[in-house]
């Protein structure tokens, strides 16, 4: 099979801490050597011109509309956006229609991923049947079928006793339980974080503490049951404080956040901008700063795209009626680079850190590992333009913004799956 | 108000300055006099089409806009759109394209969702007047309240104005607060914490009270807002009788305000909940005058928007 030699690149491998000039040889879809003394004569040479070569990004939290809402985003369309964002592994939330709550559907998602062959798709299994928060799903069978973790997606489990039982049961499977931390009754009907601006706009509000309240409950239940829990899209300082304390106590807890929560605030919903309507809703500046601090001090374990597709009709509605959620695959790297973290740390949160949380063999430049690679220029700027983005869904909250960090090429298992415009493939 | 686009709209009071507000009040004042003498100029909006597009029932506001448009000679059509259908949003944008095809000049919109008129304004070629959107704004109500106050005091600044009732769910309260602040008044809001958003206390010139007596003390204006019966027993207020006992505007409380203080209410009133009949019907009450000024203000708004859109 073919060989590729990446020359004149800045190799960054967060798993080993390596960051420096070098070259990398790929053979038969796997990483064969770093700084090889010689390469096969037939090897294709990719001259990076000093660009960064790092492991392909691992996105642990994305939604597509398949099955059930392919008009928003199908697996085929979504992975076009993923590879353009340098992503080579994706974990998909199970709150589709139908929900991924039986083994056949887990197989279906995996097979659809394999058919496309452009990225590795890992399904989450539903924690409860239909992600409805009532009846426990067959999580043991789902795990056997290949589910990498369990979650009800964007829904929190309201019933405390039910939650306790779910966490207790999951203990023997040694799996990760991903939670949407928001008190559902406090959040019901709300669409914006409680704030002076939301009051002026006359929008139904959700107090920011709805997040910390759920985090507090679920941390206690994790301690009670010994389950391994992970909070998705953490967005408030109060919740991060609770998680940091719990980590010190030895609670088995991790968390991620998504780019909007450290790059935007609630001020961005001004003029009823529905593309900035997210769940959880955008927070105030103090919480944005707290999320940045949580990224810097390690309280936050990973950054996920939180890709949540909507079509124009979902969003061209009065704010309270519009669908919550924004796309995030294409902008994942560029917005993350804005967080002010050292490049090695930023890439760790996007590669090996989420891969380890889910037990995936991905996100490193280890010899023998699958050659999932992302080549990007950290200095090159590009402007986000809703309507022109790869993939079907165009509901980016970052529309019109200029981002630094342009993906040049993406490789999955040694195959070039994305080439930036203007480059030869 | 939005004057940056080539089509002028009146979507809210927020952001308007004294300079933006006063011309509306001045013109409305002259229309009030002409209306009283039955001499409104019927050629001002002649040949123009005004559509009252109401997604929410409101006989009072719709009638007021209808009368205002007719007094200025416009062709007026009332459209009441049922909101019971599941896809309300589709109706909204579908309606926009229908209206464009009808070449309407001025579109008066009432909608239960905050921001709906703003959304519509992006899609229609007519000037949009917000006639109340969700809990967001009701700009013509604020203008008519301002005009009523100005006529009695000869000014619309330096007054102590108490606003009592369900402020949390009130678009009238928000528009009034923006307008009265812009004109430079001392605003005191009163109500139980569940109906009074604490965030409003962060605005300059606004003071919050959970004791209505404190808000009313030496006030020049006592404005009551409707407290809907639905709020009672919903977890926000235990009962109508408790609300009236603790927050209702009765004679004893009105006596705390300055002698001759104005009593105002945007209507419709819940007598015996937020206001006692004895107060509503007292000589200090200007509630009927508010209705009269409502027509005059809406004439002024339709006239000015039409002129801005079609400069002579």
XYZ file of C-alpha atoms in Angstrom, chain A:
425
model
C 0.000 0.000 0.000
C 0.877 3.633 -0.224
C 3.260 5.669 1.884
C 3.140 9.373 2.721
C 6.018 11.397 4.050
C 5.122 14.661 5.809
C 8.116 16.951 5.628
C 8.848 20.370 6.977
C 6.065 20.252 9.571
C 5.765 21.284 13.200
C 4.850 17.975 14.828
C 2.629 18.356 17.868
C 1.655 15.266 19.823
C -0.050 16.222 23.088
C 0.098 12.626 24.328
C 3.902 12.640 24.382
C 4.349 16.371 24.824
C 6.324 16.598 21.620
C 6.240 19.974 19.866
C 8.905 20.659 17.293
C 10.016 20.565 13.690
C 10.129 17.170 12.155
C 8.767 14.717 9.652
C 6.383 11.797 9.829
C 6.016 8.715 7.699
C 2.710 6.964 7.114
C 2.625 3.461 5.711
C -0.432 1.327 5.076
C -2.697 3.737 6.925
C -0.597 3.726 10.081
C 2.071 5.938 11.538
C 5.281 4.130 10.617
C 7.988 6.485 11.809
C 8.698 9.911 13.223
C 11.712 11.715 11.787
C 12.515 8.699 9.577
C 16.072 8.509 8.236
C 14.762 7.277 4.937
C 11.455 6.800 3.248
C 10.222 4.500 0.488
C 11.011 5.995 -2.900
C 7.414 5.796 -3.987
C 6.196 7.730 -0.931
C 4.041 10.740 -1.614
C 5.714 13.815 -0.189
C 3.573 16.373 1.598
C 5.561 19.536 2.266
C 3.953 21.276 5.231
C 5.836 24.555 4.797
C 6.069 24.770 8.569
C 2.392 24.064 9.231
C 1.338 22.077 12.301
C 0.798 18.343 11.924
C -1.130 16.936 14.852
C -3.454 14.016 15.543
C -6.847 14.350 13.887
C -9.276 16.013 16.277
C -11.550 13.873 18.418
C -14.970 15.426 18.945
C -16.767 13.778 21.840
C -20.065 15.604 21.495
C -21.889 16.126 18.212
C -25.410 15.587 16.898
C -26.446 14.775 13.363
C -30.034 14.421 12.268
C -29.657 10.798 11.300
C -31.857 8.911 11.794
C -35.011 10.993 11.697
C -34.045 14.533 10.803
C -31.694 14.169 7.854
C -32.954 17.479 6.474
C -30.926 19.126 9.237
C -27.783 17.030 8.839
C -27.195 13.480 7.709
C -24.137 11.424 8.521
C -22.971 11.957 4.935
C -23.318 15.723 5.097
C -22.087 16.073 8.664
C -18.800 14.322 8.062
C -18.032 16.762 5.245
C -18.079 19.455 7.907
C -16.102 17.258 10.301
C -13.190 16.597 7.962
C -13.092 20.276 6.976
C -12.672 20.963 10.670
C -9.761 18.531 10.996
C -11.888 16.028 12.914
C -11.218 12.323 12.370
C -13.167 10.777 15.278
C -16.686 11.724 16.264
C -18.937 10.565 19.064
C -22.586 11.062 18.132
C -25.319 11.752 20.649
C -28.161 9.224 20.714
C -31.173 11.538 21.034
C -32.183 11.052 17.412
C -35.559 9.890 16.141
C -35.675 7.030 16.938
C -33.186 7.276 19.774
C -30.166 4.957 19.746
C -31.638 2.772 22.455
C -31.311 -0.706 20.975
C -28.311 -2.693 19.729
C -29.483 -2.701 16.104
C -29.379 1.071 16.002
C -25.877 1.130 17.478
C -24.823 -1.211 14.663
C -26.628 1.014 12.164
C -24.734 4.144 13.195
C -21.414 2.306 13.202
C -22.094 0.827 9.787
C -23.118 4.175 8.337
C -19.835 5.574 9.609
C -17.867 2.740 8.073
C -19.652 3.140 4.736
C -18.534 6.733 4.471
C -15.041 5.838 5.576
C -14.018 9.469 6.061
C -14.064 9.624 9.856
C -14.408 7.148 12.703
C -17.936 7.405 14.045
C -18.619 6.251 17.578
C -22.203 6.068 18.755
C -23.311 6.834 22.263
C -26.127 4.702 23.570
C -29.270 6.118 25.108
C -29.265 6.052 28.881
C -33.036 5.686 28.980
C -35.462 4.327 26.394
C -36.237 6.987 23.824
C -33.957 9.300 25.836
C -37.172 10.066 27.686
C -35.637 9.873 31.147
C -38.006 7.249 32.483
C -37.105 3.654 31.714
C -33.540 2.344 31.745
C -32.211 1.420 28.300
C -30.441 -1.908 27.727
C -27.091 -0.357 28.374
C -25.269 -3.650 28.755
C -26.376 -4.817 25.325
C -25.738 -1.391 23.841
C -22.207 -1.453 25.186
C -21.636 -4.910 23.675
C -22.854 -3.512 20.359
C -20.230 -0.777 20.505
C -21.681 2.205 22.332
C -18.772 4.244 23.731
C -20.773 5.815 26.541
C -24.307 6.573 27.623
C -26.295 9.741 27.674
C -29.732 11.166 27.010
C -28.112 13.884 24.894
C -29.582 17.311 25.467
C -31.992 16.048 28.117
C -31.378 15.829 31.832
C -32.909 13.096 33.953
C -35.327 14.841 36.252
C -36.127 12.026 38.652
C -33.420 11.756 41.299
C -34.153 8.186 42.275
C -34.155 7.086 38.638
C -30.794 8.799 38.205
C -29.428 7.013 41.235
C -30.495 3.653 39.845
C -29.011 4.379 36.427
C -25.684 5.355 37.899
C -25.649 2.390 40.253
C -26.447 -0.052 37.440
C -23.849 1.405 35.086
C -21.128 0.750 37.667
C -20.454 -2.860 36.666
C -20.066 -1.938 32.998
C -17.207 0.498 33.658
C -18.578 2.986 31.208
C -18.836 6.744 31.083
C -22.190 8.435 31.698
C -22.463 11.793 29.931
C -24.863 14.262 31.488
C -26.600 17.443 30.343
C -26.382 19.502 33.512
C -29.495 21.606 33.745
C -32.323 21.375 36.247
C -35.187 20.588 33.862
C -38.019 22.105 35.837
C -36.093 25.319 36.463
C -35.164 25.471 32.778
C -38.620 24.616 31.464
C -39.873 27.196 28.979
C -36.725 29.293 29.336
C -34.513 30.305 26.434
C -31.960 32.771 27.798
C -29.780 33.093 30.876
C -31.401 35.296 33.497
C -29.807 38.713 33.062
C -30.711 42.376 32.617
C -30.548 41.949 28.856
C -32.956 38.989 28.852
C -35.336 40.958 31.053
C -35.251 43.870 28.609
C -35.822 41.553 25.666
C -38.782 40.016 27.454
C -37.486 36.458 27.083
C -38.338 33.580 29.435
C -35.233 33.045 31.514
C -33.202 30.258 33.072
C -31.115 31.170 36.102
C -27.460 30.198 35.585
C -27.545 28.166 38.814
C -29.797 25.608 37.074
C -26.490 24.090 35.932
C -24.750 24.010 39.310
C -27.854 22.555 40.966
C -27.845 19.560 38.639
C -24.073 19.175 38.893
C -24.330 19.153 42.695
C -27.016 16.476 42.626
C -25.238 14.228 40.157
C -21.860 14.550 41.895
C -23.470 13.325 45.107
C -25.106 10.442 43.251
C -21.814 9.534 41.576
C -20.163 9.438 44.979
C -22.995 7.346 46.346
C -22.875 4.816 43.532
C -19.249 4.936 42.383
C -20.320 5.592 38.786
C -18.082 7.438 36.330
C -19.833 10.609 35.186
C -18.990 13.331 32.707
C -20.752 16.670 32.367
C -21.204 17.951 28.816
C -20.958 21.613 27.776
C -20.222 23.104 31.187
C -20.829 26.837 30.991
C -20.790 28.348 34.482
C -18.131 29.109 37.066
C -20.322 27.820 39.856
C -20.568 24.354 38.291
C -16.824 24.332 37.591
C -16.162 25.124 41.237
C -18.214 22.109 42.311
C -16.481 19.855 39.791
C -13.012 21.029 40.853
C -13.820 20.268 44.494
C -15.227 16.867 43.621
C -12.110 15.999 41.636
C -10.024 16.812 44.694
C -12.196 14.465 46.752
C -11.569 11.723 44.225
C -15.017 11.617 42.669
C -14.959 9.934 39.256
C -15.997 13.022 37.317
C -14.832 14.775 34.181
C -16.344 17.489 32.009
C -16.116 19.255 28.691
C -17.148 22.590 27.341
C -17.897 23.880 23.856
C -16.385 26.884 22.053
C -19.417 29.228 22.395
C -19.109 29.130 26.172
C -15.624 30.590 26.190
C -15.924 32.722 23.044
C -19.379 34.328 23.354
C -21.701 35.789 25.938
C -25.365 36.364 26.355
C -24.900 39.824 24.810
C -24.585 37.977 21.478
C -28.309 37.168 21.424
C -29.065 40.898 21.060
C -31.625 41.746 18.367
C -33.112 38.278 18.870
C -30.300 36.476 17.003
C -31.591 32.940 16.935
C -28.284 31.518 15.648
C -26.916 32.383 19.095
C -29.739 30.538 20.834
C -28.016 27.542 22.378
C -28.655 24.965 25.065
C -27.432 25.666 27.688
C -27.959 29.333 26.849
C -24.988 31.678 26.490
C -23.890 33.059 29.849
C -22.587 36.320 31.262
C -18.996 37.516 30.933
C -17.979 36.312 34.415
C -18.949 32.759 33.469
C -17.116 33.004 30.158
C -13.995 33.992 32.110
C -14.566 31.097 34.507
C -14.737 28.644 31.597
C -11.462 30.038 30.222
C -9.927 29.600 33.672
C -11.297 26.054 33.871
C -9.619 25.247 30.560
C -6.316 26.681 31.751
C -6.282 24.981 35.169
C -7.396 21.547 33.989
C -10.837 21.454 35.595
C -12.243 21.070 32.078
C -11.004 17.837 30.517
C -11.976 18.292 26.883
C -13.454 20.655 24.318
C -16.272 19.320 22.132
C -17.963 20.918 19.147
C -21.498 20.508 20.536
C -22.486 20.491 16.853
C -26.257 20.800 16.801
C -27.674 21.268 13.327
C -30.798 23.277 12.515
C -32.191 24.317 9.182
C -33.329 27.797 8.261
C -36.954 27.149 9.157
C -35.918 25.967 12.621
C -34.204 29.289 13.222
C -36.345 31.845 11.341
C -38.807 32.048 14.206
C -39.406 34.295 17.165
C -36.513 33.686 19.568
C -38.376 31.643 22.162
C -39.786 29.343 19.480
C -36.568 28.877 17.506
C -34.628 25.646 17.869
C -31.663 25.815 20.225
C -28.215 24.795 19.054
C -25.412 25.789 16.731
C -23.066 24.044 14.344
C -19.524 23.655 15.586
C -17.462 21.177 13.584
C -15.781 23.522 11.126
C -15.097 26.182 13.741
C -13.916 23.867 16.529
C -10.187 24.395 16.079
C -10.289 28.074 15.132
C -12.383 29.142 18.104
C -10.418 26.937 20.493
C -7.193 28.624 19.417
C -8.720 31.889 20.614
C -8.879 30.650 24.199
C -5.318 31.809 24.812
C -4.009 28.364 25.785
C -0.538 27.105 24.817
C -0.999 25.298 21.503
C 0.021 21.950 22.981
C -2.624 22.258 25.715
C -5.321 23.403 23.324
C -4.666 20.430 21.069
C -4.624 18.027 24.009
C -8.191 19.096 24.854
C -9.183 18.385 21.254
C -7.368 15.081 20.716
C -5.936 12.689 23.249
C -7.964 13.967 26.204
C -11.427 13.212 24.784
C -10.097 9.982 23.178
C -9.000 8.707 26.587
C -12.285 9.681 28.214
C -14.098 7.453 25.736
C -11.420 4.756 25.568
C -10.737 5.367 21.885
C -7.478 4.429 20.219
C -7.109 7.824 18.644
C -5.663 11.242 19.229
C -1.960 10.411 19.340
C 1.016 10.239 16.984
C 2.215 6.927 18.402
C 4.101 4.611 16.060
C 1.671 1.976 14.874
C -1.414 4.111 15.541
C -3.924 4.751 12.789
C -2.746 7.698 10.723
C -5.503 10.141 11.662
C -3.868 13.485 11.062
C -4.651 17.141 10.787
C -2.401 19.620 9.029
C -3.198 23.233 9.806
C -1.709 26.692 9.666
C -2.223 28.289 13.081
C -1.631 31.792 11.759
C -3.818 31.817 8.664
C -7.138 33.618 9.022
C -10.490 32.795 7.493
C -13.972 34.219 7.880
C -16.948 32.124 8.917
C -19.812 32.613 6.466
C -23.116 30.879 7.150
C -24.381 29.599 3.819
C -20.932 28.684 2.533
C -19.889 26.138 5.148
C -19.303 22.481 4.332
C -22.116 20.199 5.505
C -25.813 20.840 5.341
C -26.497 22.790 8.524
C -25.413 26.426 8.400
C -26.574 27.641 11.813
C -23.208 28.754 13.116
C -23.209 31.159 16.051
C -19.870 32.471 14.752
C -21.238 33.812 11.454
C -19.139 36.681 10.145
C -16.288 36.199 12.588
C -12.691 35.885 11.510
C -10.866 32.912 12.977
C -7.171 32.147 13.077
C -6.158 28.588 12.285
C -6.970 27.136 8.915
C -7.204 23.405 8.300
C -5.099 22.524 5.244
C -5.442 18.749 5.036
C -7.123 15.987 7.003
C -6.142 12.322 6.848
C -8.158 9.404 8.163
C -6.368 6.041 8.418
C -3.769 7.401 6.036
C -6.257 8.529 3.410
C -6.564 12.199 2.544
C -10.195 13.052 3.326
C -10.010 16.827 3.129
C -7.892 19.237 1.146
C -8.275 22.985 1.546
C -9.211 25.005 -1.501
C -6.189 25.949 -3.537
C -4.068 22.968 -2.479
C -3.359 19.992 -4.704
C -4.480 16.652 -3.373
